[in-house]
Amino acid sequence: MRADRPFPALCTWTDNGPDENWTLQVGLPASAIPAEAAPGDEQEIFVDLNGVTDRRNVPGGIMTRRPARDEGGQNVDSADATRYSIELAVPRGYRGALRFLPVPRGLQVADRPTWLDVLERGFVPAGDHGLRTVTDMRRKQILELAAPDARPLIWTGGGRPATDPRSGEGVGRSAVDEQVITLGSAPRRIWTHRPQRSPASAPVLVVFDGERFIRGGLLAAIDELVSPPSAVIAVDHAPVGDDGPDEDAAVGQRADDLVMNPRFCDDVLALVRQTAPEVWARTIVAGASYGGLAAAFFSLRHPEAFRGICLSPSFWETDDQGRRIWDLTPDSTDDDPDRLAGASESRTLETRTATAARPTFCVDHGILETVIADSVAEATKEFGDRGIDVAPRPFVGGHEYLWWRELMLVRLAEVLAE
């Protein structure tokens, strides 16, 4: 134990050999649990380690309570010495989010409402636990956990929700312009940022779940790129009414926006052309989960205008006509104005003559997000059969913000360097 720690390390790694998983021992002192999160008699503590434990097998993540004992070997209910512990097998190279959730005692499988309620009460320990605290896309605090052999991060921002999209705080000297405009079926906020060192001819970047990525430090990181995009358009998905953004409606609106919605796609394209009329390079569109699905869809629908960065894309989804993402691949019927769902009856000459452009998008996914990984493998074959080569790059993690914020910047730098 280090002398400057009030309690032993939260996480201890055991190396079982180069071809074997790590053994992770998590030990949580009861004294480190915030008072408002302390489990009651009918609760247990679940270790939420992204991709390693999950709500489909709650017992697999339940910590064992080990009370303190006096000199006679009797249990002593003392928060100063009582510990919760669990041992987990973790893949080599793993990186992911860690937090602790009070769950009902005896829970086996959590349905979605139960799980969402549990997530609201999640906590990170107090004290010197030796891990970095990060604010995730849901504005919840998590711990960043990395196996000893995990590769170093390039993007290390996002430790605190300090960046205010409205003020541009933390974005160097460049301002962030906030507007409310209608895209698709609803008005919503967008933020536009123009990096100072970027040439006016550089591509535009469109980011879904924009506020969440901005708060994670996206704009500050982009400003440090050798060759940043000419503009960044960050799109929010909470519809804006008379009382401001309706966060309760954001989940439904986000799905409506991002699940292969042609109207939303076309409106974003119009916004890009209005924002940067002098830029002829294809716009880079980036997103995670549903946003990754939308990034691929944008490239398929307007290959002359968009190229996608697809992070953990939800390729398992279907559109409102029951079609999968690869069913919307452009084919030889380019003279058919309805070759993609909801295509405009009248296209401009520019768009008609550019339909031969090749859809271009890259895909990253976690090896521990099983549904996503399986759907990516299925999509890769289907796209290949249609003449589109996709080479997915797996990362060692789950459906994971800590990877998304890193890979968005890495893939953006790669595309801009081409």
Coordinates of C-alpha atoms in Angstrom, one line a residue, residues 21-416:
N21 CA -6.8 -12.5 -19.9
W22 CA -5.7 -10.2 -17.1
T23 CA -7.2 -10.9 -13.7
L24 CA -8.6 -7.7 -12.2
Q25 CA -9.2 -7.4 -8.5
V26 CA -11.5 -4.6 -7.6
G27 CA -11.7 -3.7 -3.9
L28 CA -14.0 -0.9 -2.8
P29 CA -13.8 0.3 0.9
A30 CA -17.2 1.1 2.3
S31 CA -15.8 4.4 3.5
A32 CA -15.3 5.5 -0.1
I33 CA -18.9 5.1 -1.0
P34 CA -20.7 8.5 -1.1
A35 CA -23.4 8.7 1.6
E36 CA -26.3 9.1 -0.9
A37 CA -25.2 6.0 -2.7
A38 CA -24.6 3.7 0.2
P39 CA -26.5 0.4 -0.4
G40 CA -29.4 -0.5 1.9
D41 CA -30.2 -3.9 3.3
E42 CA -32.1 -4.8 0.1
Q43 CA -29.3 -3.7 -2.2
E44 CA -26.0 -5.0 -3.5
I45 CA -23.2 -3.2 -5.4
F46 CA -22.7 -4.1 -9.1
V47 CA -19.4 -3.3 -10.8
D48 CA -20.3 -1.7 -14.2
L49 CA -17.2 -2.4 -16.3
N50 CA -18.1 -1.6 -19.9
G51 CA -18.2 -4.8 -22.0
V52 CA -17.0 -7.0 -19.2
T53 CA -20.1 -7.0 -16.9
D54 CA -23.6 -6.2 -18.1
R55 CA -27.3 -6.1 -17.2
R56 CA -27.9 -9.5 -18.8
N57 CA -26.0 -11.2 -16.1
V58 CA -26.2 -9.1 -13.0
P59 CA -24.8 -11.8 -10.6
G60 CA -21.6 -11.8 -12.6
G61 CA -20.9 -8.2 -11.5
I62 CA -22.0 -8.3 -7.9
M63 CA -19.3 -7.5 -5.3
T64 CA -18.8 -9.6 -2.2
R65 CA -19.2 -7.6 1.1
R66 CA -16.4 -8.5 3.5
P67 CA -17.0 -7.0 6.9
A68 CA -14.2 -6.1 9.3
R69 CA -13.4 -8.6 12.1
D70 CA -12.4 -8.0 15.7
E71 CA -9.6 -9.8 17.5
G72 CA -11.9 -12.7 18.3
G73 CA -12.8 -13.1 14.6
Q74 CA -16.3 -11.7 15.0
N75 CA -17.8 -9.4 12.3
V76 CA -17.7 -5.7 13.0
D77 CA -19.9 -3.5 11.0
S78 CA -17.4 -0.7 10.5
A79 CA -17.3 1.5 7.3
D80 CA -13.7 2.2 8.0
A81 CA -12.7 -1.4 7.4
T82 CA -15.6 -3.1 5.5
R83 CA -14.7 -3.7 1.9
Y84 CA -16.6 -4.8 -1.2
S85 CA -14.6 -6.9 -3.7
I86 CA -14.8 -8.8 -7.0
E87 CA -12.4 -10.6 -9.3
L88 CA -12.9 -10.3 -13.1
A89 CA -11.3 -11.6 -16.3
V90 CA -10.4 -8.7 -18.5
P91 CA -9.0 -8.9 -22.1
R92 CA -5.5 -7.8 -22.8
G93 CA -5.3 -4.2 -24.1
Y94 CA -8.6 -3.3 -22.5
R95 CA -9.7 0.3 -21.9
G96 CA -13.2 1.2 -20.6
A97 CA -15.4 2.9 -18.2
L98 CA -15.8 1.8 -14.6
R99 CA -18.4 2.8 -12.0
F100 CA -20.4 1.3 -9.2
L101 CA -24.2 0.7 -9.2
P102 CA -26.5 0.0 -6.2
V103 CA -28.9 -2.7 -7.5
P104 CA -31.8 -4.6 -5.9
R105 CA -30.6 -7.7 -4.1
G106 CA -31.1 -10.9 -6.0
L107 CA -31.6 -9.2 -9.4
Q108 CA -30.7 -11.6 -12.2
V109 CA -31.4 -9.7 -15.4
A110 CA -32.3 -6.0 -15.5
D111 CA -34.9 -4.9 -18.0
R112 CA -34.3 -1.5 -19.7
P113 CA -36.4 0.7 -17.2
T114 CA -34.8 -1.0 -14.2
W115 CA -31.3 -0.5 -15.7
L116 CA -31.9 3.1 -16.6
D117 CA -33.0 3.8 -13.0
V118 CA -29.9 2.0 -11.7
L119 CA -27.6 4.0 -13.9
E120 CA -29.0 7.2 -12.5
R121 CA -27.8 6.2 -9.1
G122 CA -24.3 5.1 -10.2
F123 CA -21.3 6.5 -8.4
V124 CA -17.5 6.8 -8.4
P125 CA -15.7 6.3 -5.1
A126 CA -14.4 9.2 -3.0
G127 CA -10.8 9.6 -2.1
D128 CA -7.5 8.8 -3.9
H129 CA -8.5 5.8 -6.0
G130 CA -5.7 6.2 -8.5
L131 CA -7.9 6.4 -11.6
R132 CA -8.9 9.4 -13.7
T133 CA -12.5 10.7 -13.4
V134 CA -14.2 11.5 -16.7
T135 CA -17.6 12.9 -17.6
D136 CA -19.3 10.7 -20.1
M137 CA -21.8 11.4 -22.9
R138 CA -24.7 11.2 -20.4
R139 CA -23.0 13.8 -18.2
K140 CA -22.3 11.1 -15.6
Q141 CA -19.0 10.7 -13.9
I142 CA -17.1 7.5 -14.6
L143 CA -13.6 6.2 -14.0
E144 CA -11.2 5.5 -16.9
L145 CA -9.8 2.1 -16.5
A146 CA -6.9 0.7 -18.6
A147 CA -5.2 -2.6 -18.5
P148 CA -1.4 -2.3 -18.0
D149 CA -0.8 -3.2 -21.7
A150 CA -3.5 -0.8 -23.1
R151 CA -2.0 1.5 -25.8
P152 CA -1.6 5.2 -24.7
L153 CA -4.3 7.7 -25.6
I154 CA -3.8 10.5 -28.0
W155 CA -6.9 12.4 -26.8
T156 CA -6.8 12.9 -23.0
G157 CA -9.4 15.6 -22.7
G158 CA -12.8 15.4 -21.1
G159 CA -11.9 15.0 -17.4
R160 CA -14.3 17.7 -16.4
P161 CA -17.5 19.1 -18.0
A162 CA -15.8 22.5 -18.1
T163 CA -16.2 23.4 -21.8
D164 CA -19.4 25.5 -22.3
P165 CA -20.4 25.1 -26.0
R166 CA -22.2 28.5 -25.8
S167 CA -19.2 30.4 -24.7
G168 CA -16.4 28.5 -26.4
E169 CA -14.6 28.1 -23.1
G170 CA -11.7 25.8 -23.5
V171 CA -11.6 26.2 -27.3
G172 CA -8.6 28.6 -27.6
R173 CA -9.3 32.0 -29.0
S174 CA -11.9 30.8 -31.6
A175 CA -15.5 31.4 -30.8
V176 CA -18.3 28.9 -31.0
D177 CA -21.5 30.1 -32.6
E178 CA -24.8 28.7 -31.3
Q179 CA -27.9 28.7 -33.4
V180 CA -31.4 27.1 -33.3
I181 CA -32.3 25.7 -36.7
T182 CA -34.7 23.1 -38.0
L183 CA -33.1 19.9 -39.3
G184 CA -35.4 17.0 -40.2
S185 CA -38.5 17.2 -38.2
A186 CA -37.5 19.5 -35.3
P187 CA -35.6 22.7 -34.4
R188 CA -32.5 22.0 -32.4
R189 CA -29.2 23.6 -31.4
I190 CA -26.2 23.5 -33.5
W191 CA -22.7 24.9 -32.7
T192 CA -20.3 26.1 -35.4
H193 CA -16.6 26.4 -34.8
R194 CA -14.0 27.7 -37.2
P195 CA -10.4 26.7 -36.3
Q196 CA -8.1 29.7 -36.8
R197 CA -5.3 27.8 -38.5
S198 CA -7.4 26.0 -41.0
P199 CA -7.4 26.9 -44.7
A200 CA -10.8 27.9 -46.0
S201 CA -10.8 25.1 -48.6
A202 CA -10.3 22.3 -45.9
P203 CA -13.3 19.9 -45.4
V204 CA -16.1 20.6 -43.0
L205 CA -16.7 18.2 -40.1
V206 CA -20.2 17.4 -39.0
V207 CA -20.5 15.7 -35.6
F208 CA -23.7 14.1 -34.2
D209 CA -24.3 14.2 -30.4
G210 CA -22.4 17.5 -30.7
E211 CA -22.8 18.9 -27.3
R212 CA -21.6 15.7 -25.6
F213 CA -18.4 15.6 -27.7
I214 CA -17.8 19.3 -27.3
R215 CA -18.0 18.9 -23.5
G216 CA -15.5 16.1 -23.9
G217 CA -13.0 18.4 -25.4
L218 CA -13.4 17.8 -29.1
L219 CA -13.0 21.4 -30.3
A220 CA -9.9 22.0 -28.2
A221 CA -8.4 18.9 -29.6
I222 CA -9.3 19.8 -33.2
D223 CA -7.6 23.2 -32.7
E224 CA -4.3 21.3 -32.0
L225 CA -4.4 19.3 -35.2
V226 CA -1.7 20.1 -37.8
S227 CA -4.4 20.6 -40.4
P228 CA -7.8 21.1 -38.9
P229 CA -11.1 21.2 -40.8
S230 CA -12.3 24.5 -42.1
A231 CA -15.4 24.4 -39.8
V232 CA -17.0 22.1 -37.3
I233 CA -20.7 21.8 -37.1
A234 CA -21.9 20.0 -33.9
V235 CA -25.5 18.9 -34.0
D236 CA -27.7 18.4 -31.0
H237 CA -30.8 16.1 -30.9
A238 CA -32.9 17.6 -28.2
P239 CA -35.9 19.4 -29.9
V240 CA -36.1 23.1 -28.9
G241 CA -39.4 24.5 -27.8
D242 CA -40.5 27.7 -26.0
D243 CA -38.9 26.5 -22.8
G244 CA -35.6 25.5 -24.4
P245 CA -34.2 22.1 -25.3
D246 CA -36.5 19.2 -24.3
E247 CA -34.0 16.7 -23.0
D248 CA -36.7 14.2 -22.2
A249 CA -37.6 14.1 -25.9
A250 CA -33.9 13.8 -27.0
V251 CA -33.8 10.0 -27.1
G252 CA -36.7 9.7 -29.5
Q253 CA -35.6 12.6 -31.6
R254 CA -32.0 11.2 -31.9
A255 CA -33.4 7.9 -33.2
D256 CA -35.6 9.8 -35.7
D257 CA -32.6 11.8 -36.9
L258 CA -30.0 9.1 -37.1
V259 CA -31.7 5.9 -38.2
M260 CA -31.4 6.3 -42.0
N261 CA -33.5 9.5 -42.2
P262 CA -33.2 11.0 -45.7
R263 CA -34.8 14.3 -44.8
F264 CA -32.4 14.9 -41.9
C265 CA -29.5 13.9 -44.2
D266 CA -30.5 16.4 -46.9
D267 CA -31.1 19.2 -44.4
V268 CA -27.7 18.7 -43.0
L269 CA -26.2 18.8 -46.5
A270 CA -28.0 22.1 -47.1
L271 CA -26.7 23.4 -43.8
V272 CA -23.1 22.5 -44.8
R273 CA -23.4 24.3 -48.2
Q274 CA -24.9 27.3 -46.5
T275 CA -22.2 27.4 -43.8
A276 CA -19.2 26.8 -46.1
P277 CA -20.2 27.5 -49.7
E278 CA -16.6 27.9 -50.8
V279 CA -15.6 24.4 -49.7
W280 CA -15.7 21.7 -52.5
A281 CA -14.1 18.9 -50.6
R282 CA -16.4 16.2 -49.3
T283 CA -17.7 16.9 -45.8
I284 CA -16.6 14.5 -43.0
V285 CA -19.5 13.3 -41.0
A286 CA -18.8 11.5 -37.7
G287 CA -20.8 9.8 -35.0
A288 CA -21.1 6.9 -32.6
S289 CA -23.7 4.2 -32.2
Y290 CA -26.8 5.6 -34.0
G291 CA -24.5 8.4 -35.1
G292 CA -22.1 5.9 -36.7
L293 CA -25.1 4.4 -38.6
A294 CA -26.0 7.8 -39.8
A295 CA -22.4 8.6 -40.9
A296 CA -22.5 5.5 -43.2
F297 CA -26.0 6.4 -44.5
F298 CA -24.9 9.9 -45.3
S299 CA -22.1 8.6 -47.4
L300 CA -24.4 6.1 -49.2
R301 CA -27.0 8.7 -49.9
H302 CA -24.7 11.5 -51.0
P303 CA -21.4 9.8 -51.8
E304 CA -20.3 13.0 -53.7
A305 CA -20.8 15.1 -50.6
F306 CA -20.0 13.0 -47.5
R307 CA -17.5 10.6 -46.2
G308 CA -18.2 8.9 -42.9
I309 CA -16.4 8.1 -39.6
C310 CA -18.5 5.3 -38.1
L311 CA -17.8 4.5 -34.5
S312 CA -19.6 1.4 -33.1
P313 CA -22.3 1.8 -35.8
S314 CA -25.8 0.4 -35.2
F315 CA -25.8 -1.6 -38.4
W316 CA -28.3 -4.0 -36.8
E317 CA -31.1 -1.3 -37.2
T318 CA -33.6 -1.1 -40.0
D319 CA -35.2 1.9 -41.6
D320 CA -39.0 2.6 -41.7
Q321 CA -39.3 0.2 -44.6
G322 CA -37.5 -2.6 -42.9
R323 CA -34.3 -2.3 -44.9
R324 CA -30.7 -2.7 -43.5
I325 CA -28.0 -0.1 -44.2
W326 CA -26.4 -2.1 -47.1
D327 CA -29.8 -2.3 -48.9
L328 CA -29.3 1.5 -49.5
T329 CA -26.1 1.1 -51.4
P330 CA -26.1 3.0 -54.7
D331 CA -26.4 0.8 -57.7
S332 CA -26.6 1.0 -61.5
T333 CA -30.1 2.6 -61.4
D334 CA -28.6 6.0 -60.8
D335 CA -31.2 7.5 -63.1
D336 CA -33.9 6.4 -60.6
P337 CA -34.6 9.4 -58.3
D338 CA -36.0 7.0 -55.7
R339 CA -32.9 4.7 -55.5
L340 CA -32.6 5.7 -51.8
A341 CA -35.5 6.0 -49.4
G342 CA -37.1 9.4 -49.5
A343 CA -34.9 10.7 -52.3
S344 CA -36.0 14.1 -53.7
E345 CA -38.1 13.9 -56.9
S346 CA -36.0 16.6 -58.4
R347 CA -32.2 16.5 -58.0
T348 CA -29.8 19.2 -59.0
L349 CA -27.6 18.6 -62.1
E350 CA -24.6 18.6 -59.7
T351 CA -26.0 15.8 -57.6
R352 CA -27.2 13.7 -60.7
T353 CA -23.8 13.9 -62.3
A354 CA -22.0 13.0 -59.1
T355 CA -23.9 9.8 -58.3
A356 CA -21.0 7.7 -59.6
A357 CA -18.9 8.9 -56.6
R358 CA -17.8 6.0 -54.4
P359 CA -19.3 5.8 -50.9
T360 CA -16.5 6.2 -48.4
F361 CA -16.6 5.5 -44.7
C362 CA -14.4 3.9 -42.0
V363 CA -15.7 1.7 -39.2
D364 CA -14.4 1.0 -35.7
H365 CA -16.1 -1.2 -33.2
G366 CA -15.4 -2.8 -29.8
I367 CA -14.7 -6.6 -29.6
L368 CA -16.9 -6.7 -26.4
E369 CA -20.0 -5.1 -27.9
T370 CA -21.3 -8.3 -29.3
V371 CA -24.4 -7.1 -31.2
I372 CA -22.5 -4.3 -32.9
A373 CA -19.5 -6.5 -33.7
D374 CA -21.8 -9.1 -35.3
S375 CA -23.7 -6.6 -37.3
V376 CA -20.5 -5.0 -38.5
A377 CA -19.3 -8.4 -39.7
E378 CA -22.6 -9.0 -41.5
A379 CA -22.5 -5.5 -43.1
T380 CA -18.9 -5.9 -44.2
K381 CA -19.8 -9.0 -46.3
E382 CA -23.0 -7.4 -47.6
F383 CA -21.1 -4.2 -48.6
G384 CA -18.4 -6.3 -50.2
D385 CA -21.0 -8.1 -52.3
R386 CA -22.1 -4.7 -53.5
G387 CA -18.6 -3.5 -54.4
I388 CA -17.9 -1.4 -51.3
D389 CA -14.8 -2.5 -49.4
V390 CA -15.0 -1.9 -45.6
A391 CA -12.1 -2.9 -43.4
P392 CA -13.4 -2.6 -39.8
R393 CA -10.9 -1.9 -37.1
P394 CA -11.7 -3.5 -33.7
F395 CA -10.7 -2.0 -30.4
V396 CA -10.5 -3.8 -27.1
G397 CA -13.6 -2.4 -25.3
G398 CA -17.4 -2.2 -25.3
H399 CA -19.9 0.4 -26.5
E400 CA -17.6 3.0 -25.2
Y401 CA -17.3 6.8 -25.0
L402 CA -13.7 6.6 -23.9
W403 CA -12.8 4.9 -27.2
W404 CA -15.2 7.1 -29.3
R405 CA -13.7 10.4 -28.2
E406 CA -10.2 9.0 -29.0
L407 CA -11.0 7.4 -32.3
M408 CA -13.0 10.3 -33.7
L409 CA -9.9 12.5 -33.4
V410 CA -7.6 9.8 -34.7
R411 CA -9.7 9.0 -37.8
L412 CA -10.3 12.7 -38.4
A413 CA -6.6 13.4 -38.5
E414 CA -6.1 10.4 -40.9
V415 CA -8.8 11.7 -43.3
L416 CA -7.5 15.2 -43.3

